[in-house]
Every structure is written in structure tokens, then in C-alpha cells.
mmCIF file of C-alpha atoms in Angstrom:
data_model
loop_
_atom_site.group_PDB
_atom_site.id
_atom_site.type_symbol
_atom_site.label_atom_id
_atom_site.label_comp_id
_atom_site.label_asym_id
_atom_site.label_seq_id
_atom_site.Cartn_x
_atom_site.Cartn_y
_atom_site.Cartn_z
ATOM 1 C CA UNK A 14 62.558 -59.056 -33.264
ATOM 2 C CA UNK A 15 59.506 -60.716 -34.634
ATOM 3 C CA UNK A 16 56.975 -58.398 -36.369
ATOM 4 C CA UNK A 17 53.384 -59.305 -35.460
ATOM 5 C CA UNK A 18 49.939 -57.773 -34.865
ATOM 6 C CA UNK A 19 49.386 -56.594 -31.625
ATOM 7 C CA UNK A 20 45.659 -57.513 -31.878
ATOM 8 C CA UNK A 21 44.751 -61.283 -31.729
ATOM 9 C CA UNK A 22 41.123 -62.352 -32.531
ATOM 10 C CA UNK A 23 40.644 -66.059 -31.213
ATOM 11 C CA UNK A 24 37.820 -67.724 -32.652
ATOM 12 C CA UNK A 25 37.180 -71.521 -32.641
ATOM 13 C CA UNK A 26 34.091 -73.588 -31.803
ATOM 14 C CA UNK A 27 32.760 -74.238 -28.521
ATOM 15 C CA UNK A 28 35.163 -75.884 -26.329
ATOM 16 C CA UNK A 29 38.059 -74.918 -28.895
ATOM 17 C CA UNK A 30 40.519 -73.541 -26.082
ATOM 18 C CA UNK A 31 39.923 -69.889 -26.454
ATOM 19 C CA UNK A 32 39.527 -69.369 -22.726
ATOM 20 C CA UNK A 33 42.493 -71.790 -21.751
ATOM 21 C CA UNK A 34 44.907 -69.847 -24.408
ATOM 22 C CA UNK A 35 43.887 -66.552 -22.644
ATOM 23 C CA UNK A 36 44.514 -68.064 -19.310
ATOM 24 C CA UNK A 37 47.888 -69.026 -20.498
ATOM 25 C CA UNK A 38 48.822 -65.713 -21.612
ATOM 26 C CA UNK A 39 47.564 -64.179 -18.405
ATOM 27 C CA UNK A 40 49.742 -66.414 -16.377
ATOM 28 C CA UNK A 41 52.731 -65.759 -18.433
ATOM 29 C CA UNK A 42 52.355 -62.058 -18.556
ATOM 30 C CA UNK A 43 51.872 -61.781 -14.688
ATOM 31 C CA UNK A 44 54.897 -64.035 -14.127
ATOM 32 C CA UNK A 45 57.317 -62.678 -16.695
ATOM 33 C CA UNK A 46 60.576 -64.060 -16.485
ATOM 34 C CA UNK A 47 59.648 -66.008 -13.526
ATOM 35 C CA UNK A 48 57.931 -68.383 -15.785
ATOM 36 C CA UNK A 49 60.890 -69.525 -17.668
ATOM 37 C CA UNK A 50 61.061 -72.866 -15.736
ATOM 38 C CA UNK A 51 57.685 -73.910 -16.348
ATOM 39 C CA UNK A 52 57.045 -76.851 -18.422
ATOM 40 C CA UNK A 53 56.487 -75.962 -22.246
ATOM 41 C CA UNK A 54 57.492 -72.181 -21.803
ATOM 42 C CA UNK A 55 60.935 -72.806 -23.346
ATOM 43 C CA UNK A 56 59.177 -74.228 -26.455
ATOM 44 C CA UNK A 57 56.943 -71.333 -26.630
ATOM 45 C CA UNK A 58 59.764 -68.899 -26.611
ATOM 46 C CA UNK A 59 61.935 -70.675 -29.203
ATOM 47 C CA UNK A 60 58.876 -70.925 -31.345
ATOM 48 C CA UNK A 61 58.466 -67.243 -30.945
ATOM 49 C CA UNK A 62 62.226 -66.535 -31.134
ATOM 50 C CA UNK A 63 62.359 -64.420 -27.961
ATOM 51 C CA UNK A 64 64.488 -65.075 -24.876
ATOM 52 C CA UNK A 65 62.024 -64.361 -22.159
ATOM 53 C CA UNK A 66 58.394 -63.343 -21.359
ATOM 54 C CA UNK A 67 58.203 -59.692 -20.267
ATOM 55 C CA UNK A 68 56.281 -58.980 -17.147
ATOM 56 C CA UNK A 69 53.112 -57.083 -18.066
ATOM 57 C CA UNK A 70 50.205 -55.035 -16.551
ATOM 58 C CA UNK A 71 47.136 -57.104 -17.298
ATOM 59 C CA UNK A 72 43.574 -56.649 -17.343
ATOM 60 C CA UNK A 73 40.669 -59.230 -18.039
ATOM 61 C CA UNK A 74 37.104 -58.825 -19.105
ATOM 62 C CA UNK A 75 35.004 -61.825 -19.311
ATOM 63 C CA UNK A 76 31.741 -61.238 -21.064
ATOM 64 C CA UNK A 77 29.910 -64.176 -19.369
ATOM 65 C CA UNK A 78 30.745 -62.859 -15.898
ATOM 66 C CA UNK A 79 30.431 -59.029 -16.152
ATOM 67 C CA UNK A 80 27.053 -57.557 -15.299
ATOM 68 C CA UNK A 81 26.457 -54.051 -16.481
ATOM 69 C CA UNK A 82 23.450 -53.584 -14.343
ATOM 70 C CA UNK A 83 24.857 -54.468 -11.028
ATOM 71 C CA UNK A 84 28.354 -53.891 -12.029
ATOM 72 C CA UNK A 85 31.236 -54.357 -9.758
ATOM 73 C CA UNK A 86 32.675 -52.378 -6.711
ATOM 74 C CA UNK A 87 30.960 -49.518 -5.216
ATOM 75 C CA UNK A 88 30.350 -51.090 -2.191
ATOM 76 C CA UNK A 89 33.823 -52.344 -1.068
ATOM 77 C CA UNK A 90 35.809 -48.787 -1.316
ATOM 78 C CA UNK A 91 36.295 -49.138 -5.058
ATOM 79 C CA UNK A 92 34.588 -47.291 -7.705
ATOM 80 C CA UNK A 93 31.405 -48.876 -9.126
ATOM 81 C CA UNK A 94 32.159 -50.229 -12.567
ATOM 82 C CA UNK A 95 29.544 -50.854 -14.944
ATOM 83 C CA UNK A 96 31.419 -50.843 -18.420
ATOM 84 C CA UNK A 97 34.166 -52.991 -19.823
ATOM 85 C CA UNK A 98 36.246 -49.847 -20.146
ATOM 86 C CA UNK A 99 35.774 -48.874 -16.491
ATOM 87 C CA UNK A 100 36.560 -52.179 -15.490
ATOM 88 C CA UNK A 101 39.770 -52.328 -17.663
ATOM 89 C CA UNK A 102 40.826 -49.034 -16.438
ATOM 90 C CA UNK A 103 40.341 -49.984 -12.622
ATOM 91 C CA UNK A 104 42.289 -53.346 -13.196
ATOM 92 C CA UNK A 105 44.989 -51.648 -14.989
ATOM 93 C CA UNK A 106 45.574 -48.673 -12.426
ATOM 94 C CA UNK A 107 42.925 -48.755 -9.571
ATOM 95 C CA UNK A 108 40.854 -45.907 -8.386
ATOM 96 C CA UNK A 109 43.396 -43.331 -9.849
ATOM 97 C CA UNK A 110 43.287 -44.601 -13.698
ATOM 98 C CA UNK A 111 39.690 -45.152 -13.045
ATOM 99 C CA UNK A 112 39.117 -41.460 -12.994
ATOM 100 C CA UNK A 113 40.345 -41.197 -16.566
ATOM 101 C CA UNK A 114 37.181 -42.673 -17.648
ATOM 102 C CA UNK A 115 35.016 -41.995 -14.905
ATOM 103 C CA UNK A 116 32.568 -39.627 -16.802
ATOM 104 C CA UNK A 117 32.452 -42.346 -19.868
ATOM 105 C CA UNK A 118 31.475 -44.841 -16.966
ATOM 106 C CA UNK A 119 28.699 -42.445 -15.679
ATOM 107 C CA UNK A 120 27.337 -41.804 -19.281
ATOM 108 C CA UNK A 121 28.003 -45.406 -20.367
ATOM 109 C CA UNK A 122 29.869 -43.898 -23.510
ATOM 110 C CA UNK A 123 32.714 -45.647 -24.918
ATOM 111 C CA UNK A 124 36.077 -43.449 -24.954
ATOM 112 C CA UNK A 125 37.958 -42.322 -27.960
ATOM 113 C CA UNK A 126 41.328 -43.145 -28.750
ATOM 114 C CA UNK A 127 42.933 -39.992 -26.854
ATOM 115 C CA UNK A 128 41.390 -41.325 -23.649
ATOM 116 C CA UNK A 129 42.271 -44.947 -24.077
ATOM 117 C CA UNK A 130 45.997 -43.798 -24.686
ATOM 118 C CA UNK A 131 45.955 -42.415 -21.293
ATOM 119 C CA UNK A 132 44.950 -45.981 -19.909
ATOM 120 C CA UNK A 133 47.725 -47.561 -21.836
ATOM 121 C CA UNK A 134 51.155 -45.722 -20.685
ATOM 122 C CA UNK A 135 54.029 -45.750 -23.161
ATOM 123 C CA UNK A 136 56.715 -47.989 -21.865
ATOM 124 C CA UNK A 137 54.535 -50.250 -19.676
ATOM 125 C CA UNK A 138 53.938 -53.739 -21.087
ATOM 126 C CA UNK A 139 50.290 -54.333 -21.081
ATOM 127 C CA UNK A 140 48.116 -57.335 -21.861
ATOM 128 C CA UNK A 141 44.504 -56.913 -22.431
ATOM 129 C CA UNK A 142 42.423 -60.368 -22.303
ATOM 130 C CA UNK A 143 38.609 -59.883 -23.647
ATOM 131 C CA UNK A 144 36.917 -63.314 -23.491
ATOM 132 C CA UNK A 145 33.523 -64.303 -24.425
ATOM 133 C CA UNK A 146 32.392 -60.873 -25.892
ATOM 134 C CA UNK A 147 29.376 -62.210 -28.069
ATOM 135 C CA UNK A 148 27.718 -63.106 -24.814
ATOM 136 C CA UNK A 149 28.177 -59.540 -23.348
ATOM 137 C CA UNK A 150 27.095 -58.090 -26.689
ATOM 138 C CA UNK A 151 23.972 -60.202 -26.855
ATOM 139 C CA UNK A 152 22.916 -59.227 -23.220
ATOM 140 C CA UNK A 153 23.555 -55.551 -23.529
ATOM 141 C CA UNK A 154 21.975 -55.141 -26.811
ATOM 142 C CA UNK A 155 18.644 -53.596 -25.421
ATOM 143 C CA UNK A 156 20.624 -51.029 -23.395
ATOM 144 C CA UNK A 157 22.721 -49.843 -26.317
ATOM 145 C CA UNK A 158 25.972 -51.041 -24.384
ATOM 146 C CA UNK A 159 26.561 -53.526 -27.171
ATOM 147 C CA UNK A 160 27.075 -50.945 -29.894
ATOM 148 C CA UNK A 161 29.182 -48.891 -27.339
ATOM 149 C CA UNK A 162 31.496 -52.177 -26.878
ATOM 150 C CA UNK A 163 31.818 -52.090 -30.633
ATOM 151 C CA UNK A 164 32.945 -48.615 -30.445
ATOM 152 C CA UNK A 165 35.369 -49.142 -27.576
ATOM 153 C CA UNK A 166 36.781 -52.144 -29.227
ATOM 154 C CA UNK A 167 37.472 -50.406 -32.531
ATOM 155 C CA UNK A 168 39.229 -47.557 -30.654
ATOM 156 C CA UNK A 169 41.089 -49.840 -28.397
ATOM 157 C CA UNK A 170 42.341 -51.967 -31.237
ATOM 158 C CA UNK A 171 43.446 -48.881 -32.946
ATOM 159 C CA UNK A 172 45.604 -47.770 -29.863
ATOM 160 C CA UNK A 173 46.912 -51.019 -29.267
ATOM 161 C CA UNK A 174 48.153 -51.607 -33.107
ATOM 162 C CA UNK A 175 50.073 -48.541 -32.634
ATOM 163 C CA UNK A 176 51.987 -49.484 -29.596
ATOM 164 C CA UNK A 177 55.012 -52.012 -29.209
ATOM 165 C CA UNK A 178 54.170 -52.902 -25.683
ATOM 166 C CA UNK A 179 50.547 -53.580 -25.884
ATOM 167 C CA UNK A 180 48.783 -56.989 -26.780
ATOM 168 C CA UNK A 181 44.872 -57.163 -27.243
ATOM 169 C CA UNK A 182 43.636 -60.852 -27.292
ATOM 170 C CA UNK A 183 40.111 -61.127 -27.962
ATOM 171 C CA UNK A 184 37.759 -64.163 -27.905
ATOM 172 C CA UNK A 185 34.447 -63.706 -29.472
#
């Protein structure tokens, strides 16, 4: 087994391939072992010294797309999500898991590690992909959500690094 950090920080110049790398991770995690026959996957597995890609529960947050003023949902039978933690909770477990952070969502306050732990169940492989965070931070600085995102990322990374089945890939 290869020992490595569960937290990856992807930082390259514009056009450096960060989003493409995250997209690859997304498709591999969603397909799991079904990706074995895809071109290049055997090379990746060989280089990583692993026999297969585990299927993982995934959540994606894209800072250039997510708008905390209008949010997502709320008019389609899903809960209204205006924060990254609300969106991630909803993607990982629907309305039921969203309830874990509902008050944090309402107050737009980053959840602490104890709450984040409830979002990431033991024994369930989980991949969290966060892309273009600086864009989101820049747009939410005035509202204070930028600093809440910083707190959330700190708490999330602490929980992720303590788990064997969680990977957090961040593109700034």
C-alpha cells in the first residue's frame, strides 16, 4: 500500500490542466473498477502500485460556477444551497445529509470538524473535488463567506487527512 497525503493542492498557471486532472479523478472515482479497460488507466494503476480504482462517493464544487446569492435548488424540491458545505453535503447524501449542515447553511457559518465527520462516513470511499476556489473567494469576500470558506477548508482538510478513504483535491 502506498502512503500519501489525502489532501492534494493543484496549483499551476492558467491553462495548466488543473480542471482536466480533477475531471479525470471524477470519472475514475464514479466508474471505479469499470474504468479498468479505459485507455491509460492501467498505466496510472501501475504507477500508483494499486490493482484497481475504488468506486467512490463524489462531490464537486466549482468556484467559478457556484453563486452564493442565488444558490442552487430550493425551487425544484431540493433544499436551497448557498454555501460550499451545503452543496457538498447535498451531493454526498441528498436532502437527508444536507440536514446535518442545515443550520450552518442558514447562518452561512462553516461547520467544524465534528459536523464534517458526519458528512464523511467511515468505510465509504469519498472524493471531494474543489475547483477554482480563488474565484469564489474573491467574489464572496465582501459578504464574509470567503473567510468562512477558509475555515471550512481548514476543518475539512483536517478530517480528510485523518481518514484512509477520503481524498480532497483542491484547485486554487
